[in-house]
């Protein structure tokens, strides 16, 4: 069965520090991978996605993610975190586009 | 261009009552999805639709029904509300499969007492 694991329930970083959010997936075939962000009381917004080609993908708001097939991982990174990045981050996977599987999310707190 | 809209924003139901959560998109997207989000959990897919007249079950369809008579609308029906259906419900749409971005509505917070 397909699954997505986000090992970190909550992360706290200082403003200006670097950030890495972990995502591991379990999937038989090459998956399509996504990172979404959810601000409080809002719907989800796509940060970036990977489906083929260069394993390092750039997204909006200065985020990037790297697909590592050998580790079944798709970790999200940002070199310098801003206070406005405080939110919930979800990793998601699909192969057909009909069935999406989301991780349980990582809550990010940014300390001034 | 409003994107994906959902109504109502909040609703409290009594056990056994029924209701319909409305979802409309104005982006001419073929694909539409209904998710539920429970506290501390990721989103779970309830139902999806690949076009008008075509719907299929997702991961957690029990207790729900959907229909898709037009491209724009994808209502979610709860027939006999149960406390286990207390959740936040999100509707999403995308133009195409898999690779395409899903656009999410703002959500409906439902409490069943």
mmCIF file of C-alpha atoms in Angstrom:
data_model
loop_
_atom_site.group_PDB
_atom_site.id
_atom_site.type_symbol
_atom_site.label_atom_id
_atom_site.label_comp_id
_atom_site.label_asym_id
_atom_site.label_seq_id
_atom_site.Cartn_x
_atom_site.Cartn_y
_atom_site.Cartn_z
ATOM 1 C CA UNK A 1 0.000 0.000 0.000
ATOM 2 C CA UNK A 2 1.104 3.504 -0.693
ATOM 3 C CA UNK A 3 2.027 5.713 2.214
ATOM 4 C CA UNK A 4 3.760 8.930 3.081
ATOM 5 C CA UNK A 5 5.648 9.499 6.314
ATOM 6 C CA UNK A 6 6.620 12.833 7.761
ATOM 7 C CA UNK A 7 8.697 11.914 10.827
ATOM 8 C CA UNK A 8 8.694 15.370 12.391
ATOM 9 C CA UNK A 9 5.380 16.441 13.877
ATOM 10 C CA UNK A 10 6.646 19.846 14.913
ATOM 11 C CA UNK A 11 9.790 21.846 14.171
ATOM 12 C CA UNK A 12 10.923 25.148 15.634
ATOM 13 C CA UNK A 13 13.566 27.266 13.911
ATOM 14 C CA UNK A 14 14.891 30.771 14.356
ATOM 15 C CA UNK A 15 14.198 33.348 11.692
ATOM 16 C CA UNK A 16 17.061 33.360 9.193
ATOM 17 C CA UNK A 17 18.072 29.789 9.965
ATOM 18 C CA UNK A 18 17.932 27.014 7.396
ATOM 19 C CA UNK A 19 15.122 24.502 7.288
ATOM 20 C CA UNK A 20 14.720 20.900 6.214
ATOM 21 C CA UNK A 21 11.443 19.005 6.454
ATOM 22 C CA UNK A 22 11.577 15.287 5.910
ATOM 23 C CA UNK A 23 9.289 13.159 3.763
ATOM 24 C CA UNK A 24 9.552 9.456 3.033
ATOM 25 C CA UNK A 25 7.221 7.562 0.765
ATOM 26 C CA UNK A 26 6.373 3.975 0.090
ATOM 27 C CA UNK A 27 5.388 3.354 -3.490
ATOM 28 C CA UNK A 28 5.815 0.632 -6.051
ATOM 29 C CA UNK A 29 6.403 2.757 -9.093
ATOM 30 C CA UNK A 30 8.024 6.116 -9.652
ATOM 31 C CA UNK A 31 5.706 8.487 -7.895
ATOM 32 C CA UNK A 32 4.675 12.041 -8.454
ATOM 33 C CA UNK A 33 5.600 13.987 -5.325
ATOM 34 C CA UNK A 34 4.281 17.234 -3.946
ATOM 35 C CA UNK A 35 4.783 19.616 -1.071
ATOM 36 C CA UNK A 36 1.842 21.731 0.063
ATOM 37 C CA UNK A 37 1.647 24.453 2.711
ATOM 38 C CA UNK A 38 -1.374 25.243 4.838
ATOM 39 C CA UNK A 39 -1.656 28.492 6.757
ATOM 40 C CA UNK A 40 -4.035 28.550 9.725
ATOM 41 C CA UNK A 41 -7.667 28.441 8.659
ATOM 42 C CA UNK A 42 -6.749 28.165 4.993
ATOM 43 C CA UNK A 43 -6.754 25.551 2.287
ATOM 44 C CA UNK A 44 -3.578 24.015 0.950
ATOM 45 C CA UNK A 45 -1.287 25.732 -1.515
ATOM 46 C CA UNK A 46 1.216 23.946 -3.733
ATOM 47 C CA UNK A 47 4.866 24.760 -3.027
ATOM 48 C CA UNK A 48 6.475 22.468 -5.574
ATOM 49 C CA UNK A 49 6.170 19.142 -7.340
ATOM 50 C CA UNK A 50 8.340 16.476 -8.891
ATOM 51 C CA UNK A 51 7.453 13.954 -11.556
ATOM 52 C CA UNK A 52 10.584 13.478 -13.668
ATOM 53 C CA UNK A 53 13.892 14.985 -14.711
ATOM 54 C CA UNK A 54 16.149 16.969 -12.437
ATOM 55 C CA UNK A 55 15.848 15.582 -8.925
ATOM 56 C CA UNK A 56 16.259 19.024 -7.357
ATOM 57 C CA UNK A 57 13.110 21.060 -7.883
ATOM 58 C CA UNK A 58 12.524 24.692 -7.130
ATOM 59 C CA UNK A 59 9.250 25.985 -5.815
ATOM 60 C CA UNK A 60 7.604 29.164 -4.702
ATOM 61 C CA UNK A 61 8.637 31.284 -1.715
ATOM 62 C CA UNK A 62 12.272 30.162 -1.980
ATOM 63 C CA UNK A 63 11.615 26.486 -1.219
ATOM 64 C CA UNK A 64 13.313 23.579 -2.917
ATOM 65 C CA UNK A 65 13.105 19.803 -2.593
ATOM 66 C CA UNK A 66 15.303 16.918 -3.614
ATOM 67 C CA UNK A 67 14.037 13.558 -4.797
ATOM 68 C CA UNK A 68 16.269 10.673 -3.715
ATOM 69 C CA UNK A 69 15.040 7.412 -5.137
ATOM 70 C CA UNK A 70 17.525 5.293 -3.183
ATOM 71 C CA UNK A 71 16.228 6.707 0.087
ATOM 72 C CA UNK A 72 12.570 7.026 -0.972
ATOM 73 C CA UNK A 73 12.717 10.590 0.231
ATOM 74 C CA UNK A 74 11.574 13.995 -0.947
ATOM 75 C CA UNK A 75 12.824 16.461 1.653
ATOM 76 C CA UNK A 76 11.868 20.120 1.581
ATOM 77 C CA UNK A 77 14.494 22.783 2.223
ATOM 78 C CA UNK A 78 14.809 26.517 2.570
ATOM 79 C CA UNK A 79 18.133 28.312 3.154
ATOM 80 C CA UNK A 80 16.746 31.136 5.282
ATOM 81 C CA UNK A 81 13.373 30.965 6.999
ATOM 82 C CA UNK A 82 11.097 33.981 7.324
ATOM 83 C CA UNK A 83 8.502 34.491 10.034
ATOM 84 C CA UNK A 84 5.784 34.213 7.387
ATOM 85 C CA UNK A 85 6.836 30.614 6.701
ATOM 86 C CA UNK A 86 5.204 29.476 9.941
ATOM 87 C CA UNK A 87 2.536 27.024 8.790
ATOM 88 C CA UNK A 88 1.715 23.345 8.367
ATOM 89 C CA UNK A 89 3.564 21.513 5.599
ATOM 90 C CA UNK A 90 2.287 18.400 3.883
ATOM 91 C CA UNK A 91 4.040 15.971 1.596
ATOM 92 C CA UNK A 92 1.850 14.069 -0.874
ATOM 93 C CA UNK A 93 2.264 11.304 -3.425
ATOM 94 C CA UNK A 94 0.316 9.907 -6.344
ATOM 95 C CA UNK A 95 0.960 7.915 -9.459
ATOM 96 C CA UNK A 96 -2.284 8.155 -11.358
ATOM 97 C CA UNK A 97 -3.612 11.480 -10.209
ATOM 98 C CA UNK A 98 -6.763 9.785 -9.014
ATOM 99 C CA UNK A 99 -5.555 8.662 -5.614
ATOM 100 C CA UNK A 100 -3.502 11.080 -3.586
ATOM 101 C CA UNK A 101 -1.883 10.183 -0.272
ATOM 102 C CA UNK A 102 -0.865 12.862 2.174
ATOM 103 C CA UNK A 103 1.491 12.717 5.105
ATOM 104 C CA UNK A 104 0.345 13.752 8.568
ATOM 105 C CA UNK A 105 2.068 17.096 8.256
ATOM 106 C CA UNK A 106 4.864 19.010 9.972
ATOM 107 C CA UNK A 107 4.018 22.125 11.921
ATOM 108 C CA UNK A 108 6.664 24.839 11.611
ATOM 109 C CA UNK A 109 7.155 27.520 14.256
ATOM 110 C CA UNK A 110 9.519 30.408 13.514
ATOM 111 C CA UNK A 111 11.125 32.218 16.441
ATOM 112 C CA UNK A 112 12.011 35.894 15.897
ATOM 113 C CA UNK B 1 -11.777 34.241 -11.002
ATOM 114 C CA UNK B 2 -12.816 32.928 -7.583
ATOM 115 C CA UNK B 3 -10.996 29.576 -7.834
ATOM 116 C CA UNK B 4 -12.553 26.911 -5.623
ATOM 117 C CA UNK B 5 -15.354 27.996 -3.322
ATOM 118 C CA UNK B 6 -16.968 25.974 -0.557
ATOM 119 C CA UNK B 7 -20.113 26.539 1.447
ATOM 120 C CA UNK B 8 -20.831 26.616 4.289
ATOM 121 C CA UNK B 9 -17.690 27.562 6.204
ATOM 122 C CA UNK B 10 -18.955 26.084 9.459
ATOM 123 C CA UNK B 11 -21.783 23.743 10.369
ATOM 124 C CA UNK B 12 -22.975 21.884 13.423
ATOM 125 C CA UNK B 13 -25.130 18.810 12.856
ATOM 126 C CA UNK B 14 -26.958 16.487 15.172
ATOM 127 C CA UNK B 15 -26.414 12.751 14.878
ATOM 128 C CA UNK B 16 -28.579 11.330 12.113
ATOM 129 C CA UNK B 17 -29.093 14.600 10.269
ATOM 130 C CA UNK B 18 -28.094 14.999 6.650
ATOM 131 C CA UNK B 19 -26.470 17.818 4.755
ATOM 132 C CA UNK B 20 -24.709 18.709 1.535
ATOM 133 C CA UNK B 21 -21.364 20.438 1.355
ATOM 134 C CA UNK B 22 -21.150 22.553 -1.744
ATOM 135 C CA UNK B 23 -18.060 22.942 -3.923
ATOM 136 C CA UNK B 24 -17.764 25.050 -7.064
ATOM 137 C CA UNK B 25 -14.786 25.852 -9.260
ATOM 138 C CA UNK B 26 -14.607 28.369 -12.075
ATOM 139 C CA UNK B 27 -11.358 27.212 -13.671
ATOM 140 C CA UNK B 28 -12.938 24.665 -16.041
ATOM 141 C CA UNK B 29 -11.030 21.878 -14.320
ATOM 142 C CA UNK B 30 -11.851 18.288 -15.174
ATOM 143 C CA UNK B 31 -10.742 16.746 -11.909
ATOM 144 C CA UNK B 32 -12.331 17.441 -8.559
ATOM 145 C CA UNK B 33 -11.648 15.927 -5.149
ATOM 146 C CA UNK B 34 -13.103 15.801 -1.668
ATOM 147 C CA UNK B 35 -10.806 15.362 1.330
ATOM 148 C CA UNK B 36 -11.286 15.296 5.045
ATOM 149 C CA UNK B 37 -8.687 16.471 7.517
ATOM 150 C CA UNK B 38 -8.799 15.254 11.091
ATOM 151 C CA UNK B 39 -6.735 16.911 13.839
ATOM 152 C CA UNK B 40 -3.072 15.959 13.638
ATOM 153 C CA UNK B 41 -3.663 13.967 10.495
ATOM 154 C CA UNK B 42 -3.055 14.462 6.834
ATOM 155 C CA UNK B 43 -5.779 14.701 4.265
ATOM 156 C CA UNK B 44 -7.721 11.604 3.365
ATOM 157 C CA UNK B 45 -9.379 11.334 -0.042
ATOM 158 C CA UNK B 46 -13.114 10.680 0.177
ATOM 159 C CA UNK B 47 -14.258 10.795 -3.450
ATOM 160 C CA UNK B 48 -12.978 12.163 -6.702
ATOM 161 C CA UNK B 49 -14.340 12.915 -10.142
ATOM 162 C CA UNK B 50 -12.582 12.913 -13.499
ATOM 163 C CA UNK B 51 -15.336 14.778 -15.281
ATOM 164 C CA UNK B 52 -19.049 15.461 -15.322
ATOM 165 C CA UNK B 53 -20.994 12.270 -14.688
ATOM 166 C CA UNK B 54 -17.959 10.294 -13.503
ATOM 167 C CA UNK B 55 -17.115 9.759 -9.851
ATOM 168 C CA UNK B 56 -15.157 7.185 -7.904
ATOM 169 C CA UNK B 57 -14.291 6.286 -4.337
ATOM 170 C CA UNK B 58 -11.184 7.385 -2.577
ATOM 171 C CA UNK B 59 -9.600 6.070 0.579
ATOM 172 C CA UNK B 60 -12.466 6.820 3.040
ATOM 173 C CA UNK B 61 -15.816 6.913 1.169
ATOM 174 C CA UNK B 62 -18.098 5.290 3.743
ATOM 175 C CA UNK B 63 -20.912 7.538 4.925
ATOM 176 C CA UNK B 64 -20.636 9.920 1.982
ATOM 177 C CA UNK B 65 -22.047 10.317 -1.490
ATOM 178 C CA UNK B 66 -21.167 12.583 -4.381
ATOM 179 C CA UNK B 67 -22.484 13.594 -7.760
ATOM 180 C CA UNK B 68 -21.037 15.578 -10.660
ATOM 181 C CA UNK B 69 -23.716 16.843 -12.997
ATOM 182 C CA UNK B 70 -21.665 19.807 -14.248
ATOM 183 C CA UNK B 71 -17.990 20.582 -14.667
ATOM 184 C CA UNK B 72 -18.201 23.336 -12.072
ATOM 185 C CA UNK B 73 -19.975 21.650 -9.163
ATOM 186 C CA UNK B 74 -19.065 18.676 -6.994
ATOM 187 C CA UNK B 75 -21.311 18.445 -3.914
ATOM 188 C CA UNK B 76 -20.616 16.044 -1.044
ATOM 189 C CA UNK B 77 -23.605 14.510 0.713
ATOM 190 C CA UNK B 78 -23.697 13.196 4.279
ATOM 191 C CA UNK B 79 -26.857 11.139 4.711
ATOM 192 C CA UNK B 80 -26.777 10.086 8.380
ATOM 193 C CA UNK B 81 -24.272 12.215 10.219
ATOM 194 C CA UNK B 82 -22.138 10.486 12.849
ATOM 195 C CA UNK B 83 -19.631 11.929 15.353
ATOM 196 C CA UNK B 84 -16.847 10.209 13.400
ATOM 197 C CA UNK B 85 -17.575 12.603 10.539
ATOM 198 C CA UNK B 86 -16.539 15.602 12.598
ATOM 199 C CA UNK B 87 -13.726 17.006 10.526
ATOM 200 C CA UNK B 88 -12.618 19.753 8.194
ATOM 201 C CA UNK B 89 -13.588 19.064 4.604
ATOM 202 C CA UNK B 90 -11.631 20.370 1.661
ATOM 203 C CA UNK B 91 -12.621 20.401 -1.962
ATOM 204 C CA UNK B 92 -9.926 20.623 -4.629
ATOM 205 C CA UNK B 93 -9.715 20.706 -8.394
ATOM 206 C CA UNK B 94 -7.108 20.248 -11.091
ATOM 207 C CA UNK B 95 -7.096 20.446 -14.858
ATOM 208 C CA UNK B 96 -5.391 17.167 -15.454
ATOM 209 C CA UNK B 97 -4.094 14.141 -13.620
ATOM 210 C CA UNK B 98 -1.126 13.539 -11.413
ATOM 211 C CA UNK B 99 1.290 16.208 -12.563
ATOM 212 C CA UNK B 100 -1.141 19.022 -12.301
ATOM 213 C CA UNK B 101 -1.511 21.327 -9.330
ATOM 214 C CA UNK B 102 -4.538 20.837 -7.138
ATOM 215 C CA UNK B 103 -6.265 24.036 -6.102
ATOM 216 C CA UNK B 104 -7.944 23.860 -2.743
ATOM 217 C CA UNK B 105 -10.975 25.598 -1.359
ATOM 218 C CA UNK B 106 -10.914 27.226 2.100
ATOM 219 C CA UNK B 107 -12.612 24.267 3.791
ATOM 220 C CA UNK B 108 -15.790 23.505 5.717
ATOM 221 C CA UNK B 109 -15.518 22.799 9.424
ATOM 222 C CA UNK B 110 -18.203 20.271 10.386
ATOM 223 C CA UNK B 111 -19.077 19.192 13.912
ATOM 224 C CA UNK B 112 -21.493 16.344 14.583
ATOM 225 C CA UNK B 113 -22.928 16.233 18.094
#
